PDB file of C-alpha atoms in Angstrom:
ATOM      1  CA  MET A   1      57.135 138.953  40.224  1.00 43.00           C
ATOM      2  CA  SER A   2      54.837 141.359  41.221  1.00 49.00           C
ATOM      3  CA  SER A   3      54.912 144.810  39.770  1.00 48.00           C
ATOM      4  CA  SER A   4      55.617 148.287  41.753  1.00 49.00           C
ATOM      5  CA  GLN A   5      51.802 149.313  40.973  1.00 50.00           C
ATOM      6  CA  ASP A   6      50.940 146.008  43.720  1.00 65.00           C
ATOM      7  CA  LEU A   7      52.804 147.763  46.310  1.00 72.00           C
ATOM      8  CA  HIS A   8      50.778 151.087  46.270  1.00 80.00           C
ATOM      9  CA  PRO A   9      47.686 150.829  48.167  1.00 83.00           C
ATOM     10  CA  LEU A  10      44.352 151.824  47.904  1.00 85.00           C
ATOM     11  CA  SER A  11      44.246 153.911  50.442  1.00 88.00           C
ATOM     12  CA  GLY A  12      46.943 154.416  53.181  1.00 92.00           C
ATOM     13  CA  ALA A  13      50.535 154.427  52.757  1.00 94.00           C
ATOM     14  CA  ARG A  14      53.230 151.331  52.247  1.00 95.00           C
ATOM     15  CA  PHE A  15      56.416 151.925  54.432  1.00 97.00           C
ATOM     16  CA  VAL A  16      59.420 149.510  53.132  1.00 97.00           C
ATOM     17  CA  CYS A  17      62.532 150.136  56.105  1.00 97.00           C
ATOM     18  CA  GLU A  18      65.736 148.457  55.566  1.00 98.00           C
ATOM     19  CA  ARG A  19      68.348 148.485  57.460  1.00 98.00           C
ATOM     20  CA  ALA A  20      71.993 149.830  55.573  1.00 97.00           C
ATOM     21  CA  GLU A  21      75.194 148.261  56.312  1.00 95.00           C
ATOM     22  CA  GLY A  22      77.811 149.997  58.940  1.00 94.00           C
ATOM     23  CA  PRO A  23      77.461 150.554  62.938  1.00 93.00           C
ATOM     24  CA  ALA A  24      74.954 153.402  62.620  1.00 94.00           C
ATOM     25  CA  LEU A  25      71.105 152.763  62.980  1.00 96.00           C
ATOM     26  CA  VAL A  26      70.210 154.275  60.131  1.00 98.00           C
ATOM     27  CA  TYR A  27      67.369 152.934  57.303  1.00 98.00           C
ATOM     28  CA  THR A  28      66.431 153.308  53.860  1.00 98.00           C
ATOM     29  CA  VAL A  29      62.877 154.059  53.416  1.00 98.00           C
ATOM     30  CA  THR A  30      60.112 153.808  50.419  1.00 97.00           C
ATOM     31  CA  VAL A  31      56.776 154.951  51.153  1.00 96.00           C
ATOM     32  CA  TYR A  32      54.508 153.610  48.523  1.00 95.00           C
ATOM     33  CA  ALA A  33      51.431 155.853  48.704  1.00 93.00           C
ATOM     34  CA  ALA A  34      47.714 155.422  47.339  1.00 90.00           C
ATOM     35  CA  GLY A  35      47.756 156.950  43.775  1.00 88.00           C
ATOM     36  CA  GLY A  36      50.813 155.577  42.348  1.00 90.00           C
ATOM     37  CA  ARG A  37      52.888 158.170  44.515  1.00 91.00           C
ATOM     38  CA  THR A  38      56.168 156.998  46.061  1.00 95.00           C
ATOM     39  CA  HIS A  39      58.793 159.182  48.446  1.00 96.00           C
ATOM     40  CA  GLN A  40      62.667 157.799  49.271  1.00 97.00           C
ATOM     41  CA  ALA A  41      63.652 159.163  52.562  1.00 97.00           C
ATOM     42  CA  THR A  42      66.631 158.104  54.719  1.00 98.00           C
ATOM     43  CA  LEU A  43      65.323 157.655  58.771  1.00 98.00           C
ATOM     44  CA  ARG A  44      68.458 158.125  61.187  1.00 97.00           C
ATOM     45  CA  TRP A  45      68.384 159.763  65.102  1.00 97.00           C
ATOM     46  CA  ASP A  46      69.994 162.467  66.068  1.00 96.00           C
ATOM     47  CA  ALA A  47      72.482 163.036  68.779  1.00 94.00           C
ATOM     48  CA  GLU A  48      69.320 163.417  71.359  1.00 96.00           C
ATOM     49  CA  GLY A  49      68.127 160.241  70.219  1.00 94.00           C
ATOM     50  CA  LEU A  50      64.989 161.865  68.013  1.00 96.00           C
ATOM     51  CA  ALA A  51      64.040 160.363  64.246  1.00 97.00           C
ATOM     52  CA  VAL A  52      64.958 162.682  61.333  1.00 97.00           C
ATOM     53  CA  ALA A  53      63.944 161.510  57.989  1.00 97.00           C
ATOM     54  CA  GLU A  54      65.475 163.424  55.098  1.00 97.00           C
ATOM     55  CA  PRO A  55      63.911 164.430  53.108  1.00 98.00           C
ATOM     56  CA  VAL A  56      60.659 165.251  54.878  1.00 96.00           C
ATOM     57  CA  CYS A  57      57.869 163.749  52.704  1.00 94.00           C
ATOM     58  CA  ALA A  58      55.527 165.842  51.150  1.00 91.00           C
ATOM     59  CA  ASP A  59      52.822 164.468  53.104  1.00 92.00           C
ATOM     60  CA  PRO A  60      52.165 165.160  56.451  1.00 95.00           C
ATOM     61  CA  TRP A  61      50.386 162.140  57.528  1.00 94.00           C
ATOM     62  CA  ALA A  62      52.719 160.083  55.904  1.00 95.00           C
ATOM     63  CA  GLN A  63      55.600 161.857  57.513  1.00 96.00           C
ATOM     64  CA  THR A  64      53.954 161.473  60.779  1.00 96.00           C
ATOM     65  CA  GLU A  65      53.259 157.791  60.349  1.00 96.00           C
ATOM     66  CA  LEU A  66      57.036 157.532  59.488  1.00 97.00           C
ATOM     67  CA  LEU A  67      58.691 158.867  62.337  1.00 96.00           C
ATOM     68  CA  LYS A  68      56.263 156.772  64.688  1.00 96.00           C
ATOM     69  CA  LEU A  69      57.794 153.516  63.016  1.00 96.00           C
ATOM     70  CA  ALA A  70      61.000 154.825  63.465  1.00 97.00           C
ATOM     71  CA  ARG A  71      59.951 154.221  67.479  1.00 95.00           C
ATOM     72  CA  VAL A  72      59.953 150.296  66.366  1.00 95.00           C
ATOM     73  CA  LEU A  73      62.812 150.390  63.886  1.00 97.00           C
ATOM     74  CA  ARG A  74      65.202 152.125  67.029  1.00 96.00           C
ATOM     75  CA  HIS A  75      63.380 149.755  69.320  1.00 94.00           C
ATOM     76  CA  GLY A  76      63.849 147.214  67.699  1.00 94.00           C
ATOM     77  CA  GLU A  77      66.640 147.202  65.417  1.00 93.00           C
ATOM     78  CA  GLN A  78      65.308 145.067  62.620  1.00 95.00           C
ATOM     79  CA  ALA A  79      66.948 144.175  58.878  1.00 97.00           C
ATOM     80  CA  ARG A  80      63.664 145.019  57.421  1.00 97.00           C
ATOM     81  CA  LEU A  81      60.320 146.190  57.968  1.00 96.00           C
ATOM     82  CA  SER A  82      57.152 146.850  55.898  1.00 95.00           C
ATOM     83  CA  ARG A  83      54.102 148.058  57.312  1.00 95.00           C
ATOM     84  CA  TRP A  84      50.087 149.234  55.644  1.00 93.00           C
ATOM     85  CA  ARG A  85      49.191 152.455  57.484  1.00 93.00           C
ATOM     86  CA  GLY A  86      45.675 153.684  56.650  1.00 89.00           C
ATOM     87  CA  PRO A  87      44.706 157.430  56.989  1.00 76.00           C
TER      88      PRO A  87
END
């Protein structure tokens, strides 16, 4: 059994996105950042098709990376996505 500490990389962040139940395209997102910080958010798309993550990640770099991953999620609509991104 792995611990949550195993999910935190030494640099950058690991993004874990899981699609919520229901007809709308909504994801719950957990960002495991280096240093042991964790951020949780909900990712959805507004009426104009722009990705919205709420609450906004305190780290601007991680927020930017999350919105980049949103394009992949919207296109593929997969149930789960896990990606590591370096700074």
